[in-house]
Short mmCIF file of C-alpha atoms in Angstrom, two decimals:
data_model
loop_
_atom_site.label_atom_id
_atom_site.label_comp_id
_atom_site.label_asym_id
_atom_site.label_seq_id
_atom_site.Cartn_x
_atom_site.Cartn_y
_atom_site.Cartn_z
CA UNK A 53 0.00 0.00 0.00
CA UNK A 54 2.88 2.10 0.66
CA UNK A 55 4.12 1.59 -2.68
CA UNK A 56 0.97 2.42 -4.18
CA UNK A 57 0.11 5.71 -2.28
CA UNK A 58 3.71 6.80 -3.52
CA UNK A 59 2.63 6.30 -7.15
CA UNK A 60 3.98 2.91 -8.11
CA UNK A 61 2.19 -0.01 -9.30
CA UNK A 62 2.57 -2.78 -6.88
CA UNK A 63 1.08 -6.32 -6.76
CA UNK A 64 1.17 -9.60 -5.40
CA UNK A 65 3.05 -12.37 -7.60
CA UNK A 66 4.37 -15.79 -7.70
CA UNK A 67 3.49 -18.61 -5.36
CA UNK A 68 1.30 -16.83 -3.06
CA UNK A 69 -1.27 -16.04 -5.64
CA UNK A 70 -1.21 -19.61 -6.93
CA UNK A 71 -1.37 -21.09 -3.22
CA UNK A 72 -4.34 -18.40 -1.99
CA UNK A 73 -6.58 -19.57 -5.23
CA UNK A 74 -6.08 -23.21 -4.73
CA UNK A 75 -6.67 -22.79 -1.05
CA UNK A 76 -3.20 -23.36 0.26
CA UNK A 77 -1.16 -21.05 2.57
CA UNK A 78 1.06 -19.58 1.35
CA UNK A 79 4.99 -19.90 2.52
CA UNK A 80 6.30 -16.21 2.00
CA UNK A 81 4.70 -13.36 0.03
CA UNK A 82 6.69 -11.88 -3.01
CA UNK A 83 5.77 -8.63 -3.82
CA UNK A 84 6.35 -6.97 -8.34
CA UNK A 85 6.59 -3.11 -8.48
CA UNK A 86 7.25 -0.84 -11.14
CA UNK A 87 9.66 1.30 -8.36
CA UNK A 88 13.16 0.28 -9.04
CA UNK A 89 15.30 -0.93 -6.08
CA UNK A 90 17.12 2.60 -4.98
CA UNK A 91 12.97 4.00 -4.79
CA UNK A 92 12.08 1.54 -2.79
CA UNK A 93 14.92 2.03 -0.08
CA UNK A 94 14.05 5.55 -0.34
CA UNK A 95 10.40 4.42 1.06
CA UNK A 96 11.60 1.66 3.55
CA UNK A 97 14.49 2.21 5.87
CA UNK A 98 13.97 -1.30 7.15
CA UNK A 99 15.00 -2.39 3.70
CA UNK A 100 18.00 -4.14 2.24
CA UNK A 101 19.40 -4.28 -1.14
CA UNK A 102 20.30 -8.06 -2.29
CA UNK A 103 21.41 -9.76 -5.51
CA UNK A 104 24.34 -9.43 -7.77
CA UNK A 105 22.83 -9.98 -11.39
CA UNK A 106 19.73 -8.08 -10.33
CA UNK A 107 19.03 -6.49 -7.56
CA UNK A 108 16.09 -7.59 -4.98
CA UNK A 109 15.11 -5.69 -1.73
CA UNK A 110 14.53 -7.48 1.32
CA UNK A 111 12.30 -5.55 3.33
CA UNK A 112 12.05 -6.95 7.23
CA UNK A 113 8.77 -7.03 9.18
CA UNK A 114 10.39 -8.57 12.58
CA UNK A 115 11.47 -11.91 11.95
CA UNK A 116 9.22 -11.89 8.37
CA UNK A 117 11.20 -10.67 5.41
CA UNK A 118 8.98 -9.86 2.21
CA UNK A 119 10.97 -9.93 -1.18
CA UNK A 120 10.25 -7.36 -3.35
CA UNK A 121 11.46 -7.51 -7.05
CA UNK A 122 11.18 -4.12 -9.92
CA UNK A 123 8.83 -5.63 -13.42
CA UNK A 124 11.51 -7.55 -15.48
CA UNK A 125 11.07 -8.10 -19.18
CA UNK A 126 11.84 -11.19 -20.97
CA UNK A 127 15.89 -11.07 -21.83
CA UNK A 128 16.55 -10.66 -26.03
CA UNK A 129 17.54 -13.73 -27.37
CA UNK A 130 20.95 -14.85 -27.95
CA UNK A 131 22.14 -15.96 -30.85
CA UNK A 132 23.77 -19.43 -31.08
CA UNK A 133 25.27 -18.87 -34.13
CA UNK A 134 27.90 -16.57 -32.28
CA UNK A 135 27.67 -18.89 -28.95
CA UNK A 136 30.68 -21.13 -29.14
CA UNK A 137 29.04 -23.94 -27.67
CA UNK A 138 25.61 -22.97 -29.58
CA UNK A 139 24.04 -22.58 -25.97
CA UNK A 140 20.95 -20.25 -25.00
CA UNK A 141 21.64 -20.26 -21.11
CA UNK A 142 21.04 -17.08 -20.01
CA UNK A 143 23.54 -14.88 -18.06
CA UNK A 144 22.12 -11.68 -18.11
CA UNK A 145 18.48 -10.64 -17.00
CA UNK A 146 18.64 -8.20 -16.14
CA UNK A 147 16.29 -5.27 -17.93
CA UNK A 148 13.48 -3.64 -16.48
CA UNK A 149 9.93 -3.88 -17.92
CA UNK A 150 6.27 -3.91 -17.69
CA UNK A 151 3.86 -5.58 -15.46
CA UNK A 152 2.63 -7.63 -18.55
CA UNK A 153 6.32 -9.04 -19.56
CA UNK A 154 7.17 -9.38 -16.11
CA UNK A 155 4.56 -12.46 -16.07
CA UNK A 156 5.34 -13.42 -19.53
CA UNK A 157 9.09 -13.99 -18.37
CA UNK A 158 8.15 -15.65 -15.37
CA UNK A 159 8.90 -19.89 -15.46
CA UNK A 160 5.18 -21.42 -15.60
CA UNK A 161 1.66 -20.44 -15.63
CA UNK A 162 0.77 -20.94 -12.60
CA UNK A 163 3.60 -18.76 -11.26
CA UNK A 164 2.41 -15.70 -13.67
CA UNK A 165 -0.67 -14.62 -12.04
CA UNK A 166 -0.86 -10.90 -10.39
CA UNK A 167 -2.99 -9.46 -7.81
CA UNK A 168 -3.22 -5.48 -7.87
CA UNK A 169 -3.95 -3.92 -5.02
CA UNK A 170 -5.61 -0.76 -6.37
CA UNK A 171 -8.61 -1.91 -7.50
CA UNK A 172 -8.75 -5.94 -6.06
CA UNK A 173 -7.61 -7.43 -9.59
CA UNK A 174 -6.48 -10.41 -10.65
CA UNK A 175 -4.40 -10.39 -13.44
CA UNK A 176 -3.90 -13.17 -15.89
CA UNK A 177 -1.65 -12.19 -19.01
CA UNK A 178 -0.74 -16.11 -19.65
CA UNK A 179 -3.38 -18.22 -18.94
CA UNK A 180 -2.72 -19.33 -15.43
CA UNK A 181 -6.30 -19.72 -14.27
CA UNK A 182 -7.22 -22.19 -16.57
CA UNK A 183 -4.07 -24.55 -15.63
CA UNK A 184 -5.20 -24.39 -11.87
CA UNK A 185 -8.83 -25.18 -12.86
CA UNK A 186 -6.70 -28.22 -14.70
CA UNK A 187 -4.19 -29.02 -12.28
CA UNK A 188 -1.31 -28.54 -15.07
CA UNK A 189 2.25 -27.34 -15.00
CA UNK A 190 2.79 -25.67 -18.10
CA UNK A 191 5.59 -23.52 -19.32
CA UNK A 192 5.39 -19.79 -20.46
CA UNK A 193 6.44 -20.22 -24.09
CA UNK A 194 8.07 -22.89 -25.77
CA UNK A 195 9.49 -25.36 -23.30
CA UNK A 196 12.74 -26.41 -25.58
CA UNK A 197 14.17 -22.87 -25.07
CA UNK A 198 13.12 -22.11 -21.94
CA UNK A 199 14.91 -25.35 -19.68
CA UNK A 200 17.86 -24.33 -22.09
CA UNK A 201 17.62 -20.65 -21.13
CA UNK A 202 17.66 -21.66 -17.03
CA UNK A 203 18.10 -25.89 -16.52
CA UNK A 204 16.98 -25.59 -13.12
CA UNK A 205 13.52 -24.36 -13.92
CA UNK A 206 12.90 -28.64 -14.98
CA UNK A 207 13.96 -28.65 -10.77
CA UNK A 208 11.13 -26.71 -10.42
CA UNK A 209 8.48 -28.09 -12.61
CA UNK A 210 9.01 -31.41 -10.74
CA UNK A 211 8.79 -29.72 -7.46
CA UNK A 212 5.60 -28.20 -7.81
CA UNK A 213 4.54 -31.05 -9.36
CA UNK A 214 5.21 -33.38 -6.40
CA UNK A 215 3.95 -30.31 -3.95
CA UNK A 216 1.20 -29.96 -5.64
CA UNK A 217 -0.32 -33.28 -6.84
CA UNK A 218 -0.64 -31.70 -10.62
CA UNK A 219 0.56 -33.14 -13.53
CA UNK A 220 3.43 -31.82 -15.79
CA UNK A 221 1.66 -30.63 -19.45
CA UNK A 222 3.12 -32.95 -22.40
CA UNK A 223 5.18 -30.71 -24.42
CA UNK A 224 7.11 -29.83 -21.17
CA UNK A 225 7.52 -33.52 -19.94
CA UNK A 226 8.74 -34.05 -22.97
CA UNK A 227 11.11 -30.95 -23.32
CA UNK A 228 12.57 -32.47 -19.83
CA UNK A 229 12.84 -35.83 -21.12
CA UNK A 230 14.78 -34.21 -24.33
CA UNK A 231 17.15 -31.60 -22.59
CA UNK A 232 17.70 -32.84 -18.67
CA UNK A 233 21.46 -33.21 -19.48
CA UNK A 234 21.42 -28.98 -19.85
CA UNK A 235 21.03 -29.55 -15.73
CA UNK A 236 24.96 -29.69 -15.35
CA UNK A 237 25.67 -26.23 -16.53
CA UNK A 238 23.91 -24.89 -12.99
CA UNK A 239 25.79 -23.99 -10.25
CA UNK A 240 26.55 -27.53 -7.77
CA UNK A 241 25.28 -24.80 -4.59
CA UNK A 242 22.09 -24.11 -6.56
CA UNK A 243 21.31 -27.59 -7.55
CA UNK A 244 21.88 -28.74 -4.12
CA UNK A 245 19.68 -26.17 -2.80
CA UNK A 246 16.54 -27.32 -5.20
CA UNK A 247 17.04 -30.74 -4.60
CA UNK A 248 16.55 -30.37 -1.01
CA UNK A 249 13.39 -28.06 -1.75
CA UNK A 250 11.92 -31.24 -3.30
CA UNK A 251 11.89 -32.79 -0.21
CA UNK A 252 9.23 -29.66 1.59
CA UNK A 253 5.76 -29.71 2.69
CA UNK A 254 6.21 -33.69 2.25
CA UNK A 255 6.51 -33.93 -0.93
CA UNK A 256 9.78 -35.80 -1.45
CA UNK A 257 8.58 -39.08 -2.38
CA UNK A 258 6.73 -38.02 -5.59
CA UNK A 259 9.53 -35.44 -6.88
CA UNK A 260 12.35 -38.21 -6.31
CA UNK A 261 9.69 -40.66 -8.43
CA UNK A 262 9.76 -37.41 -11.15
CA UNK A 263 13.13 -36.67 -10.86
CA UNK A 264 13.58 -40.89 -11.62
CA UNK A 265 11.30 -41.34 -14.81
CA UNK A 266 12.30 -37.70 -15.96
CA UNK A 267 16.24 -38.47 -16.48
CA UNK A 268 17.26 -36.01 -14.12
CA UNK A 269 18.43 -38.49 -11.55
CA UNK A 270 21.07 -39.95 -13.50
CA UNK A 271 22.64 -36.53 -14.09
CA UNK A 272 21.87 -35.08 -10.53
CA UNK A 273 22.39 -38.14 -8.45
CA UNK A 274 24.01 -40.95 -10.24
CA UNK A 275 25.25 -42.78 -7.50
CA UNK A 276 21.63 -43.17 -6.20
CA UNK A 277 19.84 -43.77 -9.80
CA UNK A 278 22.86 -47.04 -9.96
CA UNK A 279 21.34 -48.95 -6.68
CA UNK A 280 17.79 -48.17 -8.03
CA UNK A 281 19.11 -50.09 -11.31
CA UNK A 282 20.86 -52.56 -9.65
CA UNK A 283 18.62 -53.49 -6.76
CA UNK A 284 17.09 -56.34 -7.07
CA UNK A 285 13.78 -55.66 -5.24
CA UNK A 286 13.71 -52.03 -7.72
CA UNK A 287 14.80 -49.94 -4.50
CA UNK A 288 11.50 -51.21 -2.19
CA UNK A 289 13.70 -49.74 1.31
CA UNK A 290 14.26 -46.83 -0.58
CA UNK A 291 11.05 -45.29 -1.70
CA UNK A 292 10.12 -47.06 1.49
CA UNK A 293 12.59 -44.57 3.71
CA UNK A 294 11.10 -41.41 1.57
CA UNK A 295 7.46 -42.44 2.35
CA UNK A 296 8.72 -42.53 6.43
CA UNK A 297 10.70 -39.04 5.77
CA UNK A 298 7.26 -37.27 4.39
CA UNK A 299 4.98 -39.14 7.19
CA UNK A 300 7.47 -38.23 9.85
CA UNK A 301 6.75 -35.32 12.59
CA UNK A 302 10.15 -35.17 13.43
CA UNK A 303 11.72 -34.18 9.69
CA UNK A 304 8.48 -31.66 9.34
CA UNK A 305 7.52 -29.53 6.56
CA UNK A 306 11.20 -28.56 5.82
CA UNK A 307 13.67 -31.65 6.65
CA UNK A 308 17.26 -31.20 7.52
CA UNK A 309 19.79 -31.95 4.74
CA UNK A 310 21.32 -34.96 7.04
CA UNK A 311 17.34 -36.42 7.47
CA UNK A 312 17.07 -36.06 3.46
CA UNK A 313 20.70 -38.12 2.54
CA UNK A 314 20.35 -40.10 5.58
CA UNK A 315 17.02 -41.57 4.09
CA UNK A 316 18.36 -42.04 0.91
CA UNK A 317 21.47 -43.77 1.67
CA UNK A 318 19.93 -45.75 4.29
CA UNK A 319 18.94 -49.19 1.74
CA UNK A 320 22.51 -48.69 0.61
CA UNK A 321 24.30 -48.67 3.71
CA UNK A 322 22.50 -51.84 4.91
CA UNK A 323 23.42 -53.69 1.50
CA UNK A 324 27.03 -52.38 2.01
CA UNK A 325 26.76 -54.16 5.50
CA UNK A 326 25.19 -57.26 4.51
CA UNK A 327 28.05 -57.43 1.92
CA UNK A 328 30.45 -56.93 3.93
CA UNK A 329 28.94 -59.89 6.57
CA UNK A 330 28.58 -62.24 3.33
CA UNK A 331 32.61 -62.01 2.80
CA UNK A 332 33.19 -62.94 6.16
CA UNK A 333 34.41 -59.32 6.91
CA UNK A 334 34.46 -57.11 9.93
CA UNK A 335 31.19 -55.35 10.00
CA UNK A 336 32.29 -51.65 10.38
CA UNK A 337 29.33 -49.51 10.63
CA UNK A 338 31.32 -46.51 10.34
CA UNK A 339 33.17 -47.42 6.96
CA UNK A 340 30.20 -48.75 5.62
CA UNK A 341 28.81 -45.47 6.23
CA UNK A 342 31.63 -43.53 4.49
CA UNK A 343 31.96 -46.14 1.25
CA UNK A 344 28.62 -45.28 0.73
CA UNK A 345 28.61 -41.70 0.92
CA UNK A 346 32.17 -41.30 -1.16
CA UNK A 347 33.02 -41.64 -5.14
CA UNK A 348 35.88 -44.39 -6.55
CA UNK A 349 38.27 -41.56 -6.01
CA UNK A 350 37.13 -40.88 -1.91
CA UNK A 351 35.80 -37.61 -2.96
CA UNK A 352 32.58 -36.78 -0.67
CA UNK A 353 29.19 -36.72 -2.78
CA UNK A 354 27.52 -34.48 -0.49
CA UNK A 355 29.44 -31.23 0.78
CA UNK A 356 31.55 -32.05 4.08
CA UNK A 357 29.02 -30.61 6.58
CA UNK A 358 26.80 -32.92 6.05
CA UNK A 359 28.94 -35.77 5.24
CA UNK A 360 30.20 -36.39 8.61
CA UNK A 361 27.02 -35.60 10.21
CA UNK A 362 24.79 -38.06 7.78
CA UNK A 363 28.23 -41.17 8.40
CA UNK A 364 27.47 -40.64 12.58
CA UNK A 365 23.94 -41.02 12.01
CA UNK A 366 23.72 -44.09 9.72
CA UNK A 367 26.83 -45.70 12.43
CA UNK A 368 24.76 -45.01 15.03
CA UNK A 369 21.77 -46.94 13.89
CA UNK A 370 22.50 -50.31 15.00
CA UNK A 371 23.21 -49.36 18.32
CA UNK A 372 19.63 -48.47 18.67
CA UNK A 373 18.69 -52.21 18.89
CA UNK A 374 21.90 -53.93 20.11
CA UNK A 375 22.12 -51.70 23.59
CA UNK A 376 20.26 -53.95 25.93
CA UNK A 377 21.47 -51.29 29.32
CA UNK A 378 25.08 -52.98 31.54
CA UNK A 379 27.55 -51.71 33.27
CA UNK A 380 26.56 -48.00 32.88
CA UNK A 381 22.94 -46.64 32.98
CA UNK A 382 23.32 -44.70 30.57
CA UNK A 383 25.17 -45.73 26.69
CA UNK A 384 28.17 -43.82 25.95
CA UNK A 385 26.42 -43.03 22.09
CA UNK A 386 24.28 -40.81 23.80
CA UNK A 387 26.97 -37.72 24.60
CA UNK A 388 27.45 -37.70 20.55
CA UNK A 389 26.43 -34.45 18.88
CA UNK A 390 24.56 -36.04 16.55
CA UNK A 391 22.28 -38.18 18.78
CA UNK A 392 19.26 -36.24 18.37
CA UNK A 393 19.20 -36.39 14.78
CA UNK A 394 20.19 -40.28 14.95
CA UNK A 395 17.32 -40.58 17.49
CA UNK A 396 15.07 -38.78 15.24
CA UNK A 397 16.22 -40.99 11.55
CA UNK A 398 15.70 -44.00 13.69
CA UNK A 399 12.04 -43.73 14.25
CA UNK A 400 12.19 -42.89 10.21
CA UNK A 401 13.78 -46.30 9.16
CA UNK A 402 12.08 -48.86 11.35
CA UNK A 403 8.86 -47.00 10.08
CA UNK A 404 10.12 -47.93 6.61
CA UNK A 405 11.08 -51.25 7.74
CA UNK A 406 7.75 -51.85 9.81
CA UNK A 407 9.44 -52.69 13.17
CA UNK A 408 7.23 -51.49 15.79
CA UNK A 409 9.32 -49.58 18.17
CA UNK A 410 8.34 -47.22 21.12
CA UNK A 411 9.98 -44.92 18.92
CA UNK A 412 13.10 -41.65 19.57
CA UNK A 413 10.84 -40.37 23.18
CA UNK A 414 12.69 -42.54 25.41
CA UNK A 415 15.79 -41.89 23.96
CA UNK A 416 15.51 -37.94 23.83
CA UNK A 417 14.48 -37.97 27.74
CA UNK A 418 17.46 -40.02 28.51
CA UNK A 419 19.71 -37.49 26.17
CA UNK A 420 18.37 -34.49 28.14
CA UNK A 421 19.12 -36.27 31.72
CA UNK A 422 22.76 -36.61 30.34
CA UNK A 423 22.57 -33.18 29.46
CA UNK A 424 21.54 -32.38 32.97
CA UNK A 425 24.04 -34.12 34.50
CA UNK A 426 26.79 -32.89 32.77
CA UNK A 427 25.95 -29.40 34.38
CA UNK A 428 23.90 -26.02 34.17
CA UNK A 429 24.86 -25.64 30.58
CA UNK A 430 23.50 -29.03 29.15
CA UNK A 431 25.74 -29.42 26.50
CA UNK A 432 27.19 -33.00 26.14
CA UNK A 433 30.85 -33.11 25.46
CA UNK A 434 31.91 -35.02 21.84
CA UNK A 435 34.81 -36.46 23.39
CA UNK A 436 37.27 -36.25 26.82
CA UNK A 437 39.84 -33.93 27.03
CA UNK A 438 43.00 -35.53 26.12
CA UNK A 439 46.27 -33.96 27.51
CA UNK A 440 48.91 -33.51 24.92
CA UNK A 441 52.60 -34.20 25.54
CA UNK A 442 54.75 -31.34 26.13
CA UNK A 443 57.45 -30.57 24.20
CA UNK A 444 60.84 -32.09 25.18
CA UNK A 445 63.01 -29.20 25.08
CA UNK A 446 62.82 -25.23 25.60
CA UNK A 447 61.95 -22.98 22.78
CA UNK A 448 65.73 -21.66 21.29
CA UNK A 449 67.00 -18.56 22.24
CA UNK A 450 67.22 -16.15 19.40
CA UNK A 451 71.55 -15.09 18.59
#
């Protein structure tokens, strides 16, 4: 309203348009002006100024931040004649437009609907209406040059898919089917980031099926689309573990990365196990843990944060079911860091494996009374204090 009293044109766009009409709520609010960003600071001093390649303005309500982007029009198109690799990825967007190309350069129709303020309207310049009454992700324009123009928008045709429960329109299934190898000239920090948005409002199960029959698994996760090939009862623990991540109260509308790869590598740390057992090996839950999670050449698959976390979680698992209480009250597992998110992945897999267990409760009060006990802070230590050697010797005098 602001906005609009000072002369601007300002509506609502994006998801919260779509979710409000389809009787959803919504997850943020995005707002489309026709104020550019150094106008709007000059109206909000609670405002900040974001983005490299084109500027957004975060303006802060509390703890609620409301994005709010100037009209865009649709880029020119390059030519792949003069492209050396004949590409149309896009790497500049950055032109100012109307409230009319603004929704025309938008991803999908359901994405391109406006709602202006002034006078209560709801604007439709692609059709967007009609693919909610249908239920239909459709691209705006011609699908073939849009996934090459941005890769990651076939992410995010899945996703809302999935989130959804509509179907993806033909020509753009089949544009995804034809060009989901284009996904590996993204960033790796932006793909990761919109493959764990798959997994929100419990909707991971049907975007990893997608992602599956669409292709993109083989070029976003190969390691994972080579068990589903090879497994012999087509990945049943898997989509199993997925189902028990979306059903779970503990992972929630917006799962932890660790929750997310430990569910997925879950079926394939058990068959690395049961391998291991069939050779007459040492079972090591801990390397089992780490062969699964690293490539031929011991490179990491996921980044290193989450790495170590997801290996302590999947190592902890047995110990779950083979601590029947001794000398100690209390198991020593419980003062790791990463018990509560061990506690909370076990309840996920013997969901997916149908065990019926009293489930992480017990275990969480007996983490906090460790906690307790360790003193006013309630932080549990990782691992004792160990005392290093000193140095044999005084430091040299300097000549």
């Amino acid at each position: 309203y602001r906005l609009s009293r000072s002369g601007y044109t300002a509506c609502l766009a994006g998801g919260a348009v779509r979710d409000l009409l389809i009787g959803r709520t919504p997850k943020d609010f995005d707002i489309s002006t026709s104020a550019h960003p150094n106008e709007i600071k000059r109206l909000f001093r609670n405002c900040f100024l974001v983005g490299r390649r084109f500027r957004l303005v975060h303006i802060r309500f509390g703890t609620k931040v409301i994005e709010c982007s100037t009209f865009r029009k649709k880029p020119e198109p390059v030519d792949a004649t003069n492209d050396e690799e004949g590409s149309l990825y896009q790497h500049h967007d950055n032109a100012f437009g109307t409230a009319e190309e603004d929704a025309k350069r938008r991803d999908f129709t359901v994405n391109g609907l406006l709602y202006d303020i002034r006078g209560f309207d709801l604007v439709d310049y692609v059709g967007g209406l009609e693919d909610l009454k249908k239920k239909v992700i459709r691209t705006i324009g011609d699908p073939n040059v849009r996934f090459q123009e941005d890769p990651v928008r076939m992410l995010r045709a899945i996703r809302f898919a999935a989130r959804l429960g509509f179907k993806i329109e033909k020509s753009t299934w089949k544009a995804i089917l034809k060009h989901h190898g284009e996904i590996a000239k993204s960033s790796p920090a932006r793909l990761m980031d919109e493959i764990l948005k798959l997994f929100t409002q419990r909707s991971g199960h049907d975007a990893v099926r997608l992602l599956k029959e669409s292709g993109l698994m083989k070029d976003l996760l190969p390691w994972v689309d080579k068990y589903l090939a090879s497994s012999n009862d087509k990945g049943a623990l898997f989509w199993k573990c997925l189902k028990a991540l979306d059903a779970s109260e503990h992972a929630g509308e917006n799962p932890p990365a660790a929750l997310v790869f430990s569910a997925m590598c879950y079926p394939m740390f058990m068959e690395e196990l049961y391998r291991a057992s069939k050779e007459g090996q040492r079972l090591n839950s801990m390397a089992a843990a780490q062969a699964v999670l690293t490539d031929n050449d011991g490179r990491p698959r996921i980044i290193r944060a989450d790495f170590y976390q997801v290996v302590n979680i999947l190592a902890m698992q047995h110990r779950f079911e083979t601590w029947k209480g001794g000398r100690f009250s209390k198991p020593r597992f419980v003062r790791r860091r990463d018990f509560p998110a061990a506690a909370a992945f076990y309840e996920i897999q013997s969901a997916a494996r149908g065990l019926a267990k009293p489930g992480s409760r017990p275990w969480m009060e007996l983490y906090k009374q460790c906690g307790e006990n360790e003193g006013a802070s309630g932080e549990l230590p990782l691992k004792p204090k160990v005392r290093r050697p000193r140095r044999r010797g005084g430091r040299r005098r300097r000549r």
